[in-house]
Coordinates of C-alpha atoms in Angstrom, one line a residue:
Chain E
M742 CA 0.1 -0.2 0.1
S743 CA 1.5 3.2 -1.0
T744 CA 1.9 5.6 2.0
G745 CA 0.4 8.4 -0.4
D746 CA -2.4 7.5 -0.1
V747 CA -4.3 8.7 3.9
P748 CA -2.8 12.3 4.4
V749 CA -0.3 11.9 7.2
L750 CA -2.7 15.1 9.4
Q751 CA -6.4 15.9 8.1
A752 CA -8.4 18.2 9.8
L753 CA -11.7 18.8 8.6
G754 CA -14.5 21.5 9.5
I755 CA -12.7 22.8 11.9
S756 CA -13.4 25.7 13.7
R757 CA -12.7 27.7 16.6
S758 CA -14.0 32.1 17.1
F759 CA -12.4 33.7 19.5
G760 CA -15.0 36.4 21.0
H761 CA -17.3 37.5 17.9
V762 CA -13.8 36.6 15.7
R763 CA -14.3 33.5 13.5
A764 CA -10.2 32.3 13.4
L765 CA -11.7 29.1 11.8
D766 CA -14.6 28.6 9.7
N767 CA -15.4 25.4 9.4
V768 CA -12.0 24.4 7.4
D769 CA -10.4 21.7 5.2
F770 CA -7.2 20.7 5.3
E771 CA -4.6 18.8 4.9
V772 CA -1.3 17.0 4.1
Y773 CA 0.3 13.8 2.2
P774 CA 3.4 12.2 3.7
G775 CA 6.5 13.2 0.7
E776 CA 4.2 16.7 0.3
V777 CA 5.5 20.5 1.2
V778 CA 2.3 22.5 1.3
A779 CA 1.3 26.1 0.8
L780 CA -0.4 27.4 3.2
I781 CA -1.2 31.4 2.1
G782 CA -3.3 34.2 2.7
D783 CA -3.1 37.5 4.6
N784 CA -2.8 39.1 7.1
G785 CA -5.8 37.1 9.5
A786 CA -6.6 35.6 7.5
G787 CA -6.0 32.1 10.3
K788 CA -2.5 30.8 9.0
S789 CA -1.4 30.4 11.9
T790 CA -4.4 29.8 14.7
L791 CA -5.3 26.3 12.4
V792 CA -1.3 25.8 12.9
K793 CA -1.8 26.0 16.1
A794 CA -5.2 23.9 16.0
L795 CA -2.9 21.2 14.5
S796 CA -0.3 21.8 16.7
G797 CA -1.2 20.8 20.1
S798 CA -1.8 24.9 21.1
L799 CA -4.8 25.6 20.4
A800 CA -7.9 23.5 21.5
L801 CA -11.0 24.1 18.4
D802 CA -14.6 24.0 18.6
S803 CA -15.6 22.6 16.6
G804 CA -13.8 19.6 14.4
K805 CA -12.3 16.8 14.1
I806 CA -9.0 16.4 13.6
L807 CA -7.1 12.5 12.0
Y808 CA -3.4 11.7 11.7
A809 CA -2.9 8.5 9.5
G810 CA -6.8 8.0 8.7
G811 CA -7.0 8.0 13.2
E812 CA -9.0 11.4 15.1
V813 CA -6.6 11.7 17.7
T814 CA -7.1 15.1 19.8
L815 CA -4.1 16.7 20.5
S816 CA -4.7 19.4 23.4
T817 CA -0.8 20.0 24.3
P818 CA 2.5 20.5 21.8
A819 CA 3.6 17.4 23.5
Q820 CA 0.9 16.0 23.1
A821 CA 1.6 16.2 18.7
S822 CA 5.2 16.1 19.3
A823 CA 4.9 13.0 20.7
L824 CA 2.1 12.0 17.9
G825 CA 5.2 12.3 15.1
I826 CA 3.9 16.3 14.3
E827 CA 6.9 19.0 14.8
T828 CA 6.6 22.9 14.7
V829 CA 8.5 25.5 14.2
Y830 CA 6.9 28.4 15.4
Q831 CA 8.4 32.0 14.1
D832 CA 10.2 32.9 17.6
L833 CA 11.4 29.8 17.5
A834 CA 11.3 28.7 21.3
L835 CA 14.9 28.1 21.1
A836 CA 16.3 28.9 25.3
P837 CA 19.4 30.7 24.1
H838 CA 21.7 30.2 27.0
L839 CA 21.8 26.9 25.8
N840 CA 23.7 24.9 23.2
P841 CA 22.4 23.8 20.1
V842 CA 23.3 20.2 21.3
Q843 CA 21.0 20.8 24.6
N844 CA 18.0 23.3 22.8
M845 CA 18.6 20.4 20.2
F846 CA 17.3 16.8 23.0
L847 CA 15.4 19.3 25.2
G848 CA 12.4 16.9 27.0
R849 CA 14.3 13.7 25.0
E850 CA 18.0 14.1 27.3
V851 CA 19.5 10.8 26.1
P852 CA 20.5 9.6 29.6
K853 CA 24.1 8.1 29.8
P854 CA 23.4 3.7 30.7
G855 CA 22.4 2.2 33.4
L856 CA 23.0 3.4 37.2
Q857 CA 23.9 7.2 35.9
G858 CA 21.2 7.9 33.5
K859 CA 18.5 6.5 36.2
L860 CA 20.1 9.1 37.8
G861 CA 19.8 11.5 35.6
F862 CA 22.5 11.3 34.3
L863 CA 23.1 12.8 30.9
D864 CA 24.3 10.8 28.0
N865 CA 26.2 14.1 26.2
K866 CA 28.9 13.2 23.0
A867 CA 26.0 10.4 22.2
M868 CA 23.5 13.5 21.2
R869 CA 26.5 15.8 20.3
D870 CA 26.9 13.2 17.2
R871 CA 23.9 12.5 16.6
S872 CA 23.2 16.2 16.2
R873 CA 26.8 17.7 14.2
L874 CA 24.5 13.7 11.5
A875 CA 21.6 16.5 11.9
F876 CA 22.7 18.8 10.9
D877 CA 24.6 18.2 8.2
D878 CA 22.2 16.2 7.2
L879 CA 20.7 19.5 6.7
G880 CA 23.9 21.0 5.2
A881 CA 23.5 23.8 8.1
T882 CA 26.4 25.0 8.9
V883 CA 26.0 25.1 12.4
R884 CA 29.8 26.1 14.2
G885 CA 31.1 25.6 17.6
L886 CA 27.9 22.1 19.0
G887 CA 28.8 24.3 22.2
D888 CA 28.7 27.3 22.7
P889 CA 25.5 29.1 23.8
V890 CA 22.3 29.6 20.9
G891 CA 22.3 33.2 22.2
S892 CA 25.4 34.3 20.4
M893 CA 24.9 32.8 17.3
S894 CA 23.4 34.6 14.6
G895 CA 20.0 34.1 13.3
G896 CA 20.4 32.6 9.9
Q897 CA 22.1 29.9 12.3
R898 CA 19.2 29.8 14.8
Q899 CA 17.1 29.9 12.1
A900 CA 19.1 26.5 11.3
I901 CA 18.7 25.4 14.4
A902 CA 15.1 25.1 15.4
I903 CA 14.3 24.1 11.5
A904 CA 17.1 20.5 12.3
R905 CA 15.2 19.9 16.0
A906 CA 12.2 20.3 14.3
V907 CA 12.9 17.3 11.4
N908 CA 15.3 15.9 13.5
W909 CA 11.7 14.5 15.5
A910 CA 9.4 15.2 13.5
K911 CA 8.4 10.9 12.1
G912 CA 5.5 12.8 10.3
V913 CA 4.2 15.9 10.3
V914 CA 6.9 19.4 10.4
F915 CA 4.9 23.1 10.8
L916 CA 7.5 25.6 9.1
D917 CA 6.0 29.0 10.4
E918 CA 7.2 31.3 8.1
P919 CA 10.3 30.4 8.4
T920 CA 12.7 32.6 5.5
A921 CA 10.9 36.1 7.5
A922 CA 14.1 36.6 8.8
L923 CA 16.4 35.8 6.1
G924 CA 19.4 36.6 3.5
V925 CA 18.4 35.0 0.2
V926 CA 21.9 32.3 0.3
Q927 CA 20.2 31.5 4.3
T928 CA 16.5 31.3 2.6
K929 CA 18.0 29.3 -0.4
N930 CA 19.3 26.6 2.8
V931 CA 16.0 26.8 4.3
L932 CA 14.0 25.8 0.8
E933 CA 17.0 23.1 0.4
T934 CA 15.6 21.9 3.8
I935 CA 12.3 22.1 3.1
R936 CA 13.1 19.7 0.1
R937 CA 15.0 17.9 1.5
V938 CA 12.0 16.7 4.2
R939 CA 9.9 15.1 1.9
D940 CA 12.7 13.6 0.3
K941 CA 12.2 11.9 3.2
G942 CA 8.7 11.2 3.7
V943 CA 7.6 14.3 5.8
G944 CA 4.7 16.6 5.4
V945 CA 6.3 19.7 4.7
V946 CA 2.8 22.9 6.1
F947 CA 4.7 26.0 4.6
I948 CA 3.9 29.1 6.3
S949 CA 4.9 32.9 3.8
H950 CA 4.1 35.4 3.4
S951 CA 6.5 34.7 0.1
M952 CA 5.2 34.3 -2.9
P953 CA 7.6 32.9 -5.2
H954 CA 8.9 31.6 -2.5
V955 CA 5.9 29.2 -2.0
M956 CA 5.9 29.0 -5.8
E957 CA 9.8 27.5 -5.9
V958 CA 8.8 24.3 -3.0
S959 CA 4.9 23.2 -3.0
D960 CA 3.2 21.1 -4.1
R961 CA 0.0 22.7 -3.0
I962 CA -1.1 25.9 -2.3
Q963 CA -3.7 25.8 0.1
V964 CA -5.1 29.7 0.5
L965 CA -6.9 30.5 3.3
R966 CA -9.7 34.0 4.2
L967 CA -10.7 35.8 7.0
G968 CA -11.0 32.1 8.2
R969 CA -12.4 30.1 5.7
S970 CA -10.4 27.5 2.6
V971 CA -11.4 29.6 0.0
A972 CA -8.7 28.1 -3.1
A973 CA -6.2 24.8 -2.9
Y974 CA -4.1 25.0 -6.5
K975 CA -0.9 22.6 -7.9
A976 CA 1.5 25.0 -8.1
S977 CA 2.6 23.5 -11.3
N978 CA -0.4 24.9 -12.7
T979 CA -1.5 28.3 -10.7
S980 CA 0.4 31.3 -10.7
M981 CA 1.1 33.9 -8.5
E982 CA -1.4 36.1 -9.2
E983 CA -4.3 33.6 -9.3
L984 CA -2.6 33.4 -6.4
V985 CA -2.4 36.5 -4.9
G986 CA -6.5 36.9 -6.2
A987 CA -7.8 34.3 -3.7
M988 CA -5.8 34.9 -0.8
T989 CA -7.1 39.4 -0.9
G990 CA -11.1 37.4 -2.3
A991 CA -10.7 39.3 -6.5
I992 CA -11.6 36.1 -7.5
G993 CA -12.8 32.8 -6.5
G994 CA -10.8 30.4 -7.1
D995 CA -11.3 26.8 -6.7
K996 CA -9.6 23.6 -7.1
Chain W
M684 CA 54.9 28.0 10.4
T685 CA 53.3 26.3 13.9
T686 CA 52.0 23.2 13.8
D687 CA 47.8 22.9 13.4
V688 CA 47.2 21.2 17.3
A689 CA 45.5 25.1 17.6
S690 CA 42.8 24.5 14.4
T691 CA 42.2 21.4 14.9
S692 CA 39.9 22.2 16.9
N693 CA 36.5 23.7 16.5
G694 CA 37.9 25.8 14.5
A695 CA 36.5 30.0 14.5
P696 CA 33.9 29.8 17.0
A697 CA 31.3 32.7 16.4
Q698 CA 31.5 35.5 19.0
A699 CA 29.4 38.4 18.6
P700 CA 31.5 41.1 17.8
G701 CA 32.7 43.8 19.6
V702 CA 34.1 41.3 22.6
F703 CA 37.3 40.7 23.1
T704 CA 37.2 37.2 22.2
P705 CA 40.6 35.1 23.8
E706 CA 40.0 31.7 22.4
G707 CA 40.6 28.3 23.3
A708 CA 39.8 26.5 26.8
I709 CA 41.4 29.9 28.6
G710 CA 40.2 32.2 27.0
K711 CA 36.7 30.9 27.6
L712 CA 37.5 30.3 31.2
V713 CA 38.6 33.8 31.5
R714 CA 35.1 34.8 30.6
V715 CA 32.8 33.5 32.8
Q716 CA 32.6 35.8 35.8
A717 CA 32.8 33.3 38.3
F718 CA 36.5 33.5 37.7
Q719 CA 36.7 36.7 36.8
I720 CA 35.5 36.9 40.8
L721 CA 37.8 34.3 41.8
L722 CA 40.6 36.2 40.3
V723 CA 39.4 39.4 42.9
L724 CA 38.7 37.1 45.8
V725 CA 42.6 35.6 45.4
V726 CA 44.0 39.9 45.1
I727 CA 42.3 40.5 48.1
F728 CA 43.7 37.9 49.7
L729 CA 46.9 38.1 49.2
I730 CA 46.6 41.7 50.6
F731 CA 45.7 40.8 53.5
S732 CA 47.9 38.0 54.4
A733 CA 50.2 40.5 53.0
L734 CA 49.4 43.9 55.4
A735 CA 48.4 40.8 58.4
P736 CA 50.8 38.0 57.4
T737 CA 51.5 36.3 60.7
I738 CA 47.5 36.4 61.5
F739 CA 45.5 36.4 58.5
P740 CA 46.4 33.7 56.3
Q741 CA 46.8 31.2 59.5
W742 CA 44.6 28.2 59.1
S743 CA 43.4 29.0 62.4
N744 CA 42.4 32.2 60.6
L745 CA 41.2 30.2 57.4
R746 CA 39.2 27.8 59.4
L747 CA 36.9 31.0 61.2
I748 CA 36.1 32.6 57.8
I749 CA 34.9 29.2 56.0
Q750 CA 33.1 28.2 59.5
N751 CA 31.9 31.7 59.3
M752 CA 30.3 30.7 55.7
S753 CA 28.7 27.2 55.1
I754 CA 25.4 28.2 57.0
L755 CA 25.8 31.0 54.6
A756 CA 27.3 28.5 52.3
I757 CA 23.8 25.6 52.0
L758 CA 21.4 28.9 51.3
G759 CA 23.2 30.1 48.4
I760 CA 23.3 26.6 46.8
G761 CA 19.1 27.0 47.0
M762 CA 19.3 30.3 45.4
T763 CA 21.3 30.1 43.1
F764 CA 19.2 27.4 41.5
V765 CA 16.3 30.0 42.2
I766 CA 18.3 32.8 40.7
V767 CA 18.9 31.1 37.4
T768 CA 15.4 30.0 36.7
S769 CA 15.6 33.9 36.1
G770 CA 12.6 33.8 39.8
I771 CA 14.4 35.0 43.1
D772 CA 13.6 33.5 47.4
L773 CA 13.6 36.7 50.4
S774 CA 11.6 34.1 52.0
I775 CA 15.9 31.8 53.0
G776 CA 16.0 33.7 56.7
S777 CA 12.8 34.0 57.9
V778 CA 12.3 30.0 56.8
L779 CA 15.3 29.3 58.4
V780 CA 14.4 31.1 61.2
F781 CA 10.5 29.4 61.5
S782 CA 12.9 25.9 61.0
G783 CA 14.7 26.8 64.4
V784 CA 12.2 27.2 66.6
V785 CA 9.0 24.1 65.1
S786 CA 12.4 22.2 65.2
A787 CA 14.5 23.3 68.8
M788 CA 10.4 23.2 69.7
A789 CA 9.8 20.0 68.7
M790 CA 13.3 18.9 70.5
R791 CA 12.2 20.4 73.4
A792 CA 8.8 19.3 73.7
V793 CA 10.1 15.1 73.5
G794 CA 13.4 16.2 76.0
G795 CA 16.5 14.4 76.2
D796 CA 19.7 15.2 75.1
G797 CA 21.4 12.1 72.3
L798 CA 20.6 11.1 68.3
P799 CA 17.8 10.3 68.8
T800 CA 16.5 14.0 69.9
A801 CA 18.6 15.0 67.3
G802 CA 17.2 13.3 64.6
L803 CA 13.8 14.3 65.0
G804 CA 15.1 18.6 65.0
I805 CA 16.7 17.8 61.6
L806 CA 13.6 16.2 60.5
V807 CA 11.7 18.7 61.6
A808 CA 13.7 21.5 60.8
V809 CA 13.7 20.2 57.0
G810 CA 10.2 19.6 56.9
C811 CA 9.0 22.2 57.7
G812 CA 11.6 24.3 54.5
L813 CA 10.4 21.7 52.5
A814 CA 6.9 22.9 53.4
W815 CA 7.4 26.8 53.1
G816 CA 10.3 25.5 49.9
I817 CA 7.1 24.2 47.9
L818 CA 4.4 26.4 48.8
N819 CA 6.6 29.3 47.9
G820 CA 7.2 26.7 44.5
V821 CA 3.4 26.5 44.1
L822 CA 3.0 30.6 44.8
V823 CA 5.1 31.5 41.4
A824 CA 4.4 27.8 39.2
K825 CA 0.5 27.2 39.3
A826 CA -1.3 30.5 41.6
K827 CA 1.4 33.3 38.7
V828 CA 3.1 35.6 41.4
P829 CA 5.8 36.7 40.4
P830 CA 8.1 35.6 43.0
L831 CA 9.5 38.9 44.3
I832 CA 5.6 38.3 46.5
V833 CA 5.1 35.3 46.9
T834 CA 8.8 35.5 48.9
L835 CA 8.0 39.7 50.1
G836 CA 5.2 37.2 51.9
T837 CA 6.4 33.6 52.6
L838 CA 9.2 35.7 55.1
G839 CA 6.7 38.1 56.5
G840 CA 5.0 35.3 57.6
A841 CA 7.6 32.5 58.4
L842 CA 8.6 35.7 61.0
G843 CA 5.6 35.9 62.0
L844 CA 4.7 32.8 62.9
S845 CA 7.5 32.3 64.8
Q846 CA 7.2 35.1 67.0
V847 CA 3.4 34.1 67.4
L848 CA 5.2 30.7 68.1
T849 CA 7.7 31.7 70.7
G850 CA 5.9 34.9 71.8
G851 CA 8.9 36.7 70.8
V852 CA 11.3 35.1 73.0
D853 CA 14.7 32.8 71.4
I854 CA 14.2 28.9 72.8
R855 CA 18.1 28.5 73.6
D856 CA 17.6 24.9 74.5
V857 CA 19.8 22.7 72.0
P858 CA 20.4 19.2 72.3
S859 CA 24.0 18.8 73.0
I860 CA 24.9 16.4 71.1
L861 CA 23.9 18.8 68.0
S862 CA 26.5 22.2 69.2
D863 CA 29.4 19.8 70.5
N864 CA 29.1 18.0 67.3
I865 CA 27.7 20.3 64.0
G866 CA 28.0 23.6 65.5
Y867 CA 31.4 24.4 67.9
G868 CA 32.9 19.9 66.6
N869 CA 35.7 19.4 64.2
V870 CA 36.1 16.6 61.6
P871 CA 37.3 13.7 64.2
G872 CA 41.1 13.8 63.8
T873 CA 41.6 16.9 61.8
T874 CA 40.2 20.7 62.3
L875 CA 38.3 21.4 59.7
P876 CA 34.6 22.1 61.4
L877 CA 32.4 19.8 61.0
I878 CA 30.1 22.7 59.5
S879 CA 32.1 23.3 56.7
L880 CA 32.0 19.7 55.5
I881 CA 28.1 19.1 55.8
A882 CA 28.3 22.2 53.8
F883 CA 31.2 21.2 51.1
V884 CA 28.6 18.0 50.1
F885 CA 25.3 20.0 49.7
L886 CA 27.4 22.2 47.6
V887 CA 29.5 19.1 45.6
A888 CA 26.3 17.2 45.2
F889 CA 24.3 20.2 44.5
G890 CA 26.6 21.6 42.2
I891 CA 26.3 18.0 40.4
I892 CA 23.0 18.2 40.4
L893 CA 22.7 21.8 38.0
H894 CA 25.5 20.6 35.9
R895 CA 25.6 17.6 35.2
T896 CA 22.0 16.3 35.4
R897 CA 18.4 16.5 32.9
F898 CA 17.4 18.4 36.6
G899 CA 19.5 21.2 36.1
L900 CA 19.7 21.4 33.3
Y901 CA 16.2 22.5 32.7
T902 CA 16.8 24.5 35.5
F903 CA 19.3 26.3 33.3
A904 CA 16.2 25.7 30.6
V905 CA 13.6 27.4 32.4
G906 CA 15.0 30.5 33.4
S907 CA 16.2 31.0 29.5
N908 CA 13.2 30.9 27.6
E909 CA 10.5 28.9 30.1
E910 CA 7.5 28.8 27.0
A911 CA 10.9 26.7 25.0
V912 CA 10.5 24.0 27.4
R913 CA 7.2 24.0 27.9
R914 CA 6.2 24.2 24.5
V915 CA 8.8 21.0 24.8
G916 CA 6.3 18.8 27.0
V917 CA 9.1 19.4 30.4
K918 CA 7.2 20.3 33.3
V919 CA 7.7 23.2 34.0
D920 CA 5.5 23.8 36.6
R921 CA 6.3 21.6 38.8
H922 CA 9.7 22.0 37.8
L923 CA 9.4 25.2 39.5
I924 CA 7.9 23.8 42.2
L925 CA 11.0 21.7 43.0
V926 CA 13.4 24.8 42.9
Y927 CA 11.9 26.7 45.5
S928 CA 10.9 23.1 47.5
I929 CA 15.4 22.9 47.0
S930 CA 15.5 26.4 48.1
G931 CA 12.8 25.6 51.2
G932 CA 14.3 23.0 51.7
L933 CA 17.9 24.1 52.3
A934 CA 16.4 27.0 54.5
G935 CA 14.9 23.7 56.9
V936 CA 18.4 22.7 57.1
A937 CA 20.8 26.5 57.6
G938 CA 18.0 26.0 60.4
I939 CA 19.4 23.4 62.1
L940 CA 22.5 24.3 61.3
S941 CA 22.0 28.0 62.9
L942 CA 20.4 26.5 66.3
S943 CA 23.8 23.8 66.5
Q944 CA 26.3 26.6 66.3
Y945 CA 24.1 29.1 67.9
G946 CA 22.5 26.8 70.8
T947 CA 19.9 29.9 70.1
T948 CA 17.1 30.2 67.9
A949 CA 17.7 34.4 67.0
I950 CA 14.5 35.3 65.3
A951 CA 15.5 38.6 65.1
G952 CA 19.7 37.9 63.5
Q953 CA 18.5 36.8 59.3
S954 CA 16.8 40.0 58.8
Q955 CA 19.9 40.4 55.7
T956 CA 20.4 37.1 55.1
N957 CA 18.2 37.0 52.3
L958 CA 20.2 40.4 51.0
N959 CA 23.6 38.7 51.9
V960 CA 23.1 35.2 50.1
I961 CA 21.7 37.2 47.7
A962 CA 24.7 39.7 46.4
A963 CA 27.2 36.7 47.5
V964 CA 25.0 34.6 44.8
V965 CA 25.0 37.3 42.0
I966 CA 28.5 38.4 42.3
G967 CA 29.5 34.5 41.4
G968 CA 27.9 35.0 38.1
T969 CA 24.9 33.6 38.8
S970 CA 22.3 35.6 36.5
L971 CA 18.8 37.6 38.2
F972 CA 17.3 37.1 34.4
G973 CA 18.8 33.2 34.6
G974 CA 19.9 31.0 32.8
V975 CA 23.3 31.0 34.0
G976 CA 25.0 31.0 36.8
T977 CA 27.3 28.2 38.8
I978 CA 27.5 26.8 42.3
F979 CA 31.7 27.2 42.2
G980 CA 31.2 30.7 41.9
T981 CA 28.2 31.8 43.8
V982 CA 30.9 29.8 46.7
V983 CA 33.0 32.1 45.5
G984 CA 31.0 35.1 45.7
L985 CA 30.5 34.2 49.4
F986 CA 33.6 34.4 49.8
I987 CA 34.6 38.0 48.6
P988 CA 32.5 40.3 52.5
A989 CA 33.2 37.7 53.6
V990 CA 37.4 37.2 53.5
L991 CA 37.2 41.5 53.5
Q992 CA 34.9 41.7 56.8
N993 CA 37.5 39.0 58.3
G994 CA 40.4 40.8 57.1
F995 CA 39.4 44.5 58.1
V996 CA 38.9 43.7 61.6
I997 CA 42.5 41.8 61.3
V998 CA 44.0 44.8 60.0
G999 CA 42.9 47.5 61.9
V1000 CA 40.2 48.9 59.5
Q1001 CA 37.0 49.5 60.7
P1002 CA 34.6 46.2 59.7
F1003 CA 31.7 48.7 57.9
W1004 CA 33.7 49.1 55.5
Q1005 CA 33.0 45.9 54.4
Q1006 CA 29.4 46.5 53.5
V1007 CA 30.1 50.0 51.1
A1008 CA 32.7 46.9 49.3
V1009 CA 30.8 44.0 49.6
G1010 CA 27.8 47.3 47.7
F1011 CA 30.7 48.1 45.4
V1012 CA 31.9 44.7 44.5
L1013 CA 28.2 43.4 43.8
I1014 CA 27.3 46.3 41.2
I1015 CA 30.8 45.4 39.6
A1016 CA 29.6 42.1 39.3
V1017 CA 26.0 42.7 37.7
Y1018 CA 27.6 45.9 35.0
I1019 CA 29.9 42.9 33.6
D1020 CA 26.2 41.1 33.1
Q1021 CA 24.4 43.2 31.9
R1022 CA 27.5 45.1 29.7
R1023 CA 27.5 40.6 28.6
R1024 CA 23.4 40.5 28.0
L1025 CA 23.8 43.8 26.1
A1026 CA 26.6 42.0 23.7
A1027 CA 24.7 39.0 23.4
A1028 CA 21.5 40.7 22.4
R1029 CA 23.4 43.1 20.2
G1030 CA 25.2 40.1 18.2
T1031 CA 22.0 38.6 17.9
G1032 CA 18.8 40.5 17.9
V1033 CA 17.3 38.4 20.4
K1034 CA 14.5 40.3 22.7
R1035 CA 16.1 40.7 25.8
R1036 CA 14.6 42.5 28.9
F1037 CA 16.7 44.3 31.1
S1038 CA 14.3 46.4 33.7
L1039 CA 14.6 44.3 36.8
G1040 CA 10.7 44.1 36.3
N1041 CA 12.0 41.0 35.0
L1042 CA 11.3 40.0 38.2
V1043 CA 8.7 41.9 39.5
T1044 CA 6.2 40.4 36.3
R1045 CA 7.2 36.4 35.5
R1046 CA 7.2 35.1 31.4
K1047 CA 3.8 33.8 31.3

C-alpha cells in the first residue's frame, strides 16, 4: 500500500472563535506524506490559528483532526510531538543560554546507560554526535556546538530550530514563516531543507508571505481568507496573480 | 609556521562582535564571571596576607572564615537554583528561623540530649523548610504570582509565625549532641569544622545536580526561555515547585545548623540573610535574569564578603567598610553581567529585557 493515499494529517471542518471573531470557520485541510503544502493568506486569514490547532497549542470549538487516518485529540504540543508532529514557531522557541545540542534534545535528553542514567546523568557525547549528524544532514553549518545559541546569528538559530523539528518529526513539520528574517543564501538553504525533508517522506506545511518561495517549493497551495479555506491549487498550474487574487478575494478560486 | 594543533579544535567560533574573545579553553575560562571574581578574591586574599602575614593567612583564621560562611553556603545553593530559573527567594532567612524554632520546640517537647532527639530536630527543620518551599513554588508556578512578591509574603509569614510560636522569646535549649558536634566540633581527627564539611558535601552534591543532570539542565532552560521549555513538553510548573522546594529545604537544613552553632533560635538575627545570600550569588556570576550561573561562583561570591569582613578586623579598618566594599563589588558584578548580556543581544537581536521588572513580572 502506498503511503501517499492517506493524509498523514487531516483536519475536517474545524472551527475556532475568539469572542465574536471566527478565526477558523469550517476549514478542511490535509497534508500527505512526502508533500509540501503551502498555507497562504493575508494577515488575519487564520494561518497561524490553523497551525496552532494542528500542533496542539489551541483547542477547537468543533471539527475533527485525523492523524494517519485515525482521529486524535491534540491538547498539548507535547502530545502532537509524541505523534510525530513538530512545529518551528516564528520566535523559534530556543533557549538562548543553552547550546545547540541541548536545544536539539531539550525534553528528549539521552540518559547515560545504567544507574547513572536513572540518576539523571546525560549522555552528552551521544547527543552531540547525533546533533552533528542531524545538522550535516540538512547541510546546516552550525559551528560551535558548545556555544550558547543566543550568541549565534539569526540564520544559525533558524537552522537549529528547523533541524530540531525535522529531526523529531516522523509525520509532519509546520514551518511558520521560516524565511521571513533570512538573507538570500539562508533562504535558499531553508528551501533546500524543505525539499530534503519532503524527500524523507515527511509532510511539510509551509507558511509564507513570499509568493516566489511558495511557488518554488510547494506541491500544493491552500489559500485562507478571513478564517475560511477559499481555494487550493496545484503549484504546477497556478500563477502568482491567481494566488494573490484568491488571498485578497478578487477571485474565488476552486480546486 | 606553527603546526595545526590549535586549529584542529572547533575552528573559529562565532562570537558577538566587539567583544574581547580569547581563543580556546583558557579563553573560555577567563570569560566566565566566576573565574574573574575568583581572581578578585585571590587579590583581596594576597593583600590581607601581605598586611597581616602572621594572622590572616594562618589556618586558625581561615578556619574561622569557612566556619562562619558554612550556613550561608547552604542557603546559597538553593538561591543559585532559584535565580538561575530567573526567580528570587527572599524568604530563606525567615524560613531558617521558622525551621529552627519549630525544630527547637519539637526537641524540647520530647526532651533528652541524645541522637534520637537530634534526629527528630533535623527532620522537623528540613520538613518545615520544605513546606515553605513548596508553598513558594506552588504560588509562583501555579498561581503565577511573581516570585519577588510570593517570597516577600512568606518572608513575613514565616518570621511572624516564629514570633507567634515563641512569643518573641528565643528558645535556647539545644541538645548538646548538636552544639558540640555540628555547632563547634571538628571532623574527628582534624581541625576542619564539621559544619564546613557538611556544607561542602551539600555544595558538591547540588553542584553535580545543577551542572551534570537533566534536572540542572531544565533549571537553566526554564530560566532561559520558559515558554520554549513548556512547548517541548517539560513539566515547567513541577520543576519550579521542586526548585523552590530545594531552596526551602536547604533553608531548613540551615535552620538546624544555625541552631547548633549559635545555641539559640536567633529570631531577630536573620533579617539581612536573604540579601547577603542574593548578593553573593550575583557576585558569583549568576544572572538575575536567569539561564546563567554556577555553584562554584556562589562559593566564591560568599568568600568575598567573608574575607573582607575578617580581613578588615585584622588589619584594624572599621569593619563597617566591609558593607561599603561588598556593595561596590555587587554593583560591578551586575554591571559586568549587563555588559555581557547587551553584547550578546547586539550580536544576535535576541529580545532581551534589561529592567529588574523582569523579576516582578514573571513570564507567562
